[in-house]
Short mmCIF file of the C-alpha atoms (twelve columns), coordinates in Angstrom:
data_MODEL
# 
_entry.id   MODEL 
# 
loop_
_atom_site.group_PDB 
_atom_site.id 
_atom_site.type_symbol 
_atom_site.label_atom_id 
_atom_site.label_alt_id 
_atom_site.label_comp_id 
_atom_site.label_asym_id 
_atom_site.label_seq_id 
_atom_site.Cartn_x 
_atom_site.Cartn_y 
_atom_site.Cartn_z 
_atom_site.pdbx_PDB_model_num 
ATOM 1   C CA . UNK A 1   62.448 77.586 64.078  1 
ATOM 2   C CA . UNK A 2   66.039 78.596 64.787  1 
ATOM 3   C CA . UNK A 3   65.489 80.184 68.053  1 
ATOM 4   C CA . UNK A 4   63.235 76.933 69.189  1 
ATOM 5   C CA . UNK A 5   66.322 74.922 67.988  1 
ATOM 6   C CA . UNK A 6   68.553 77.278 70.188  1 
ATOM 7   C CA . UNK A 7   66.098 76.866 73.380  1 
ATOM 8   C CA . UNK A 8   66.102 73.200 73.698  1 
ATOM 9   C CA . UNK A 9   69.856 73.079 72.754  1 
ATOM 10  C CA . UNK A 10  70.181 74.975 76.007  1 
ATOM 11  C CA . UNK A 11  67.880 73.509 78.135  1 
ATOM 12  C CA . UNK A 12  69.689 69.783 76.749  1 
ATOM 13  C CA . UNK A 13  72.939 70.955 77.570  1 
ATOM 14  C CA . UNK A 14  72.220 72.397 81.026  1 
ATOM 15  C CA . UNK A 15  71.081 68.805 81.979  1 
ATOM 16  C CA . UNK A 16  74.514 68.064 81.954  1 
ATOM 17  C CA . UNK A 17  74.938 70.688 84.662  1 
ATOM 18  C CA . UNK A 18  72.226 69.563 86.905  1 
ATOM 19  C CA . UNK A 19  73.933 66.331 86.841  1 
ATOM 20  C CA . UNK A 20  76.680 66.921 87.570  1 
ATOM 21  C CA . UNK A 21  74.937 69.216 90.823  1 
ATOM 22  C CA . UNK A 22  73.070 66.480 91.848  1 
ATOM 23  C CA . UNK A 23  75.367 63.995 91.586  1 
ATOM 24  C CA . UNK A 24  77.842 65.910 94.123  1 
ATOM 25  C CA . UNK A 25  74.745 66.538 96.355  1 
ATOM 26  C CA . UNK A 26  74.674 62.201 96.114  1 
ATOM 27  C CA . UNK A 27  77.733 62.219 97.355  1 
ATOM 28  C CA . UNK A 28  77.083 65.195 100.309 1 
ATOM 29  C CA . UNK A 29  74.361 63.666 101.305 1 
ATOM 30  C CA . UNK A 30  75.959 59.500 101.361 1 
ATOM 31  C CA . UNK A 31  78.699 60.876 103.895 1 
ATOM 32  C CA . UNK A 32  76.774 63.458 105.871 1 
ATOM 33  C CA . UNK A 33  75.728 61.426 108.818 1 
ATOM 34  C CA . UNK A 34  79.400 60.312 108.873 1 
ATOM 35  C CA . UNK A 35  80.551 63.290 108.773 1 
ATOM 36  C CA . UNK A 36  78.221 64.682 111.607 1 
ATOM 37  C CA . UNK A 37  79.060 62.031 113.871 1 
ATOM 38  C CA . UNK A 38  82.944 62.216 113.868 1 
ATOM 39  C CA . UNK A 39  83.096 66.291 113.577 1 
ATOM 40  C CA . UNK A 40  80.152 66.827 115.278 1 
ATOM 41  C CA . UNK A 41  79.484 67.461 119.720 1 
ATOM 42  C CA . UNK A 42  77.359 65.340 120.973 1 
ATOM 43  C CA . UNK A 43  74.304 66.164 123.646 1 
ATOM 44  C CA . UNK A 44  71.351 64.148 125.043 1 
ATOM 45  C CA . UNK A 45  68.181 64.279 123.559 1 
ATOM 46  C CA . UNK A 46  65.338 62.795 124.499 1 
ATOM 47  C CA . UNK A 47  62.674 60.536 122.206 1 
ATOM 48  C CA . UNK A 48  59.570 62.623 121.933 1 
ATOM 49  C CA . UNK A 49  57.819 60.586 119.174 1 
ATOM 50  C CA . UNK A 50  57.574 57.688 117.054 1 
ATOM 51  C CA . UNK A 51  56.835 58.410 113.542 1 
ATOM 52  C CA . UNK A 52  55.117 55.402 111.926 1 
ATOM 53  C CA . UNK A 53  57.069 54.567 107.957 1 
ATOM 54  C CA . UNK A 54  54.607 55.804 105.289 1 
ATOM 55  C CA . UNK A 55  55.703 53.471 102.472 1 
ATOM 56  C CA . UNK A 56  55.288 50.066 104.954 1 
ATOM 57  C CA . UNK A 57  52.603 48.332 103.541 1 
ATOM 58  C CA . UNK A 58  53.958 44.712 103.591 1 
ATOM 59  C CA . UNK A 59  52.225 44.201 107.128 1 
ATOM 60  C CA . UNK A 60  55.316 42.445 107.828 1 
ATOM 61  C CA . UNK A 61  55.810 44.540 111.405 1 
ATOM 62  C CA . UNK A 62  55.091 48.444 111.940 1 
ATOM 63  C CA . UNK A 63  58.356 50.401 110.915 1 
ATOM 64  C CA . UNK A 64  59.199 53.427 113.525 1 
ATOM 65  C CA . UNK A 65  61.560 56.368 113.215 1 
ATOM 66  C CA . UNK A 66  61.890 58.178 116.275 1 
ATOM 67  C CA . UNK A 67  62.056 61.445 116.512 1 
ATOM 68  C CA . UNK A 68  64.786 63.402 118.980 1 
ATOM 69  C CA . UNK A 69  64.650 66.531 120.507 1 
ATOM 70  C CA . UNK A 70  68.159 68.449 122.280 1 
ATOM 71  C CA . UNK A 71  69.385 71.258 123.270 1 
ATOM 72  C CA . UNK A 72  72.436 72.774 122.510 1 
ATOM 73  C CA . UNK A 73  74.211 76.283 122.916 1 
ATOM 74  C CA . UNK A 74  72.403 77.828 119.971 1 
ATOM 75  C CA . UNK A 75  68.828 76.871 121.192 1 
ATOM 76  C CA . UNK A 76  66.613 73.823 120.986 1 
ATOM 77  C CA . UNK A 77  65.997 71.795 118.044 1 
ATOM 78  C CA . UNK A 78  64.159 68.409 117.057 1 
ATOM 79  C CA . UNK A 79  66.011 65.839 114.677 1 
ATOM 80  C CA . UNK A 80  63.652 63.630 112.676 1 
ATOM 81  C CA . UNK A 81  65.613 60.585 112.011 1 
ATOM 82  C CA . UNK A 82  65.089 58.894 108.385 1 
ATOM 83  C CA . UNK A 83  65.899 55.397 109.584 1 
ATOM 84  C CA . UNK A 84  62.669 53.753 109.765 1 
ATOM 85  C CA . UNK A 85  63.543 50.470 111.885 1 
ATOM 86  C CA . UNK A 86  61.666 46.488 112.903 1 
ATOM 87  C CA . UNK A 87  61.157 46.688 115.935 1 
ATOM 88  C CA . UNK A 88  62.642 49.816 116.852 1 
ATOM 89  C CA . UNK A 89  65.069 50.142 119.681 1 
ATOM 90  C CA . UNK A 90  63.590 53.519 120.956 1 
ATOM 91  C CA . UNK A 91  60.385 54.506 123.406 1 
ATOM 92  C CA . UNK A 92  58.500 57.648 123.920 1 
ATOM 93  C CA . UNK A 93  60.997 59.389 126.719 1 
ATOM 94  C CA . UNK A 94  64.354 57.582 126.321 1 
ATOM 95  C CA . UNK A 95  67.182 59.237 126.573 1 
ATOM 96  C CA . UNK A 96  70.089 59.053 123.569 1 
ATOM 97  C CA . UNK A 97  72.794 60.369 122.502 1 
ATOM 98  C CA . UNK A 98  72.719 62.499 119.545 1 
ATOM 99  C CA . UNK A 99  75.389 64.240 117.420 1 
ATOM 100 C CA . UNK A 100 75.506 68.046 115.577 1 
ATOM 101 C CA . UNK A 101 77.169 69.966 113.751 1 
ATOM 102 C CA . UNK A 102 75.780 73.493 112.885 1 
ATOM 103 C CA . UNK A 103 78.122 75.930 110.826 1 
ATOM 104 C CA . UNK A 104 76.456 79.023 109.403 1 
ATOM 105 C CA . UNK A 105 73.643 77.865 107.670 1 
ATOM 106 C CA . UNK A 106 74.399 74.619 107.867 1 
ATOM 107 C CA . UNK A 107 72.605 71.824 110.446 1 
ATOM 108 C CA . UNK A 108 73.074 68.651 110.241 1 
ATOM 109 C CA . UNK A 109 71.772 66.391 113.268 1 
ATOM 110 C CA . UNK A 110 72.352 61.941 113.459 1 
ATOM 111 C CA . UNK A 111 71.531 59.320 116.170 1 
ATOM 112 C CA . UNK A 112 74.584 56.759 116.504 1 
ATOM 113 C CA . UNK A 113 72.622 54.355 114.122 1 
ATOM 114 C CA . UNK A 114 71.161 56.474 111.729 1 
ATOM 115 C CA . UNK A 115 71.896 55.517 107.833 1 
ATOM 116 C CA . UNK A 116 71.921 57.690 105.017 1 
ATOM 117 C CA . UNK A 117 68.831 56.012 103.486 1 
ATOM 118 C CA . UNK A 118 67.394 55.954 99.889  1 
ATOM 119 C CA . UNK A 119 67.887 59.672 98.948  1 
ATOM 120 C CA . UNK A 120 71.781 59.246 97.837  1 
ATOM 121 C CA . UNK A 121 71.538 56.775 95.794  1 
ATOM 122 C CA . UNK A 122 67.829 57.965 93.957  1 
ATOM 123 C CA . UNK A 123 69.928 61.251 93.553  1 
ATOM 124 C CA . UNK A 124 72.907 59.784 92.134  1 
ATOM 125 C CA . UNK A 125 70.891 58.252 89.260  1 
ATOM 126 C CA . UNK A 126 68.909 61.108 88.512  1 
ATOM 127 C CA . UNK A 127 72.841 62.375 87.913  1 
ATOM 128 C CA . UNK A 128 73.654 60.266 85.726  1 
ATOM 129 C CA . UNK A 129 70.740 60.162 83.435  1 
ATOM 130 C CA . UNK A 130 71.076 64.062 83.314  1 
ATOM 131 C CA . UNK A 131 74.439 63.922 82.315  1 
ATOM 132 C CA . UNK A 132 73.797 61.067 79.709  1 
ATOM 133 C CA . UNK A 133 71.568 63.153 78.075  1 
ATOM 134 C CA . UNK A 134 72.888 66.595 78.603  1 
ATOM 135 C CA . UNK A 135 76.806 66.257 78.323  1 
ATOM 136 C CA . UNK A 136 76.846 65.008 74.785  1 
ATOM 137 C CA . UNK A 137 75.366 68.234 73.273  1 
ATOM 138 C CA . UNK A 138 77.165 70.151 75.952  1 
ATOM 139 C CA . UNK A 139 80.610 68.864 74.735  1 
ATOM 140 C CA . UNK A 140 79.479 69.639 70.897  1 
ATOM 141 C CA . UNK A 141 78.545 72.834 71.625  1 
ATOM 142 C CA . UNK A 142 81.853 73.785 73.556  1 
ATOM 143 C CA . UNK A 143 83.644 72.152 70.401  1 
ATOM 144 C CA . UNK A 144 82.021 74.456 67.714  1 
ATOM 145 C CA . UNK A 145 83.453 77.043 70.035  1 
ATOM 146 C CA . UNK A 146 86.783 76.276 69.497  1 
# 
């Protein structure tokens, strides 16, 4: 019984951590296109397709995301933009401006009118909740310690 009391204590407590991970990854994630498109170079890509939004089911208009593909010194890559848009500005074979930054491991790609979408914000809650549960018993736990 003691050692299933010790297990979830743990598992509670390193909620708190996650948390607190996914609430800087909230953050990372609010400011990245930002952050790509004042650090980043810019090239031309061209619009090779128009992906349709899954979650559109209002019928209100057909939601399209287009999706870019570049070339750069390192090679070629495709950026799938997230901002699903009514109507969309783009066509199949338009050319547009689009803004990287690759460091290491790191690639991020944005269009001049791309917007962080839903993901920050779903993430930063997530953070919170975890840390509402978890930092509680992670702060008693660090105070029997002492």
């Amino acid at each position: 019984m003691q050692t299933l009391e010790n297990i979830l204590s743990y598992l509670v407590s390193g909620l708190s951590l996650i948390g607190v991970y996914l609430l800087i990854l909230a953050y990372q994630k609010k400011h990245e296109i930002e952050h790509t498109l004042s650090k980043g170079k810019m090239a031309e890509g061209t619009v090779v397709e128009l992906r349709e939004n899954p979650t559109n089911v209002d019928g209100g208009g057909k939601e399209y995301a287009p999706v870019v593909e570049f070339r750069t010194d390192h090679g070629l890559y495709r950026h799938h933009s997230s901002t699903y848009k009514f109507p969309t500005p783009y066509h199949l074979g338009q050319k547009v401006k689009i803004y990287y930054y690759i460091y290491k491991s790191r690639y991020e790609f944005a269009l001049e009118d791309d917007e962080p979408g839903t993901l920050p914000d779903r993430l930063k809650w997530w953070g919170i909740i975890f840390c509402i549960f978890g930092l509680p018993l992670l702060l008693y736990k660090i105070s029997k310690l002492i």
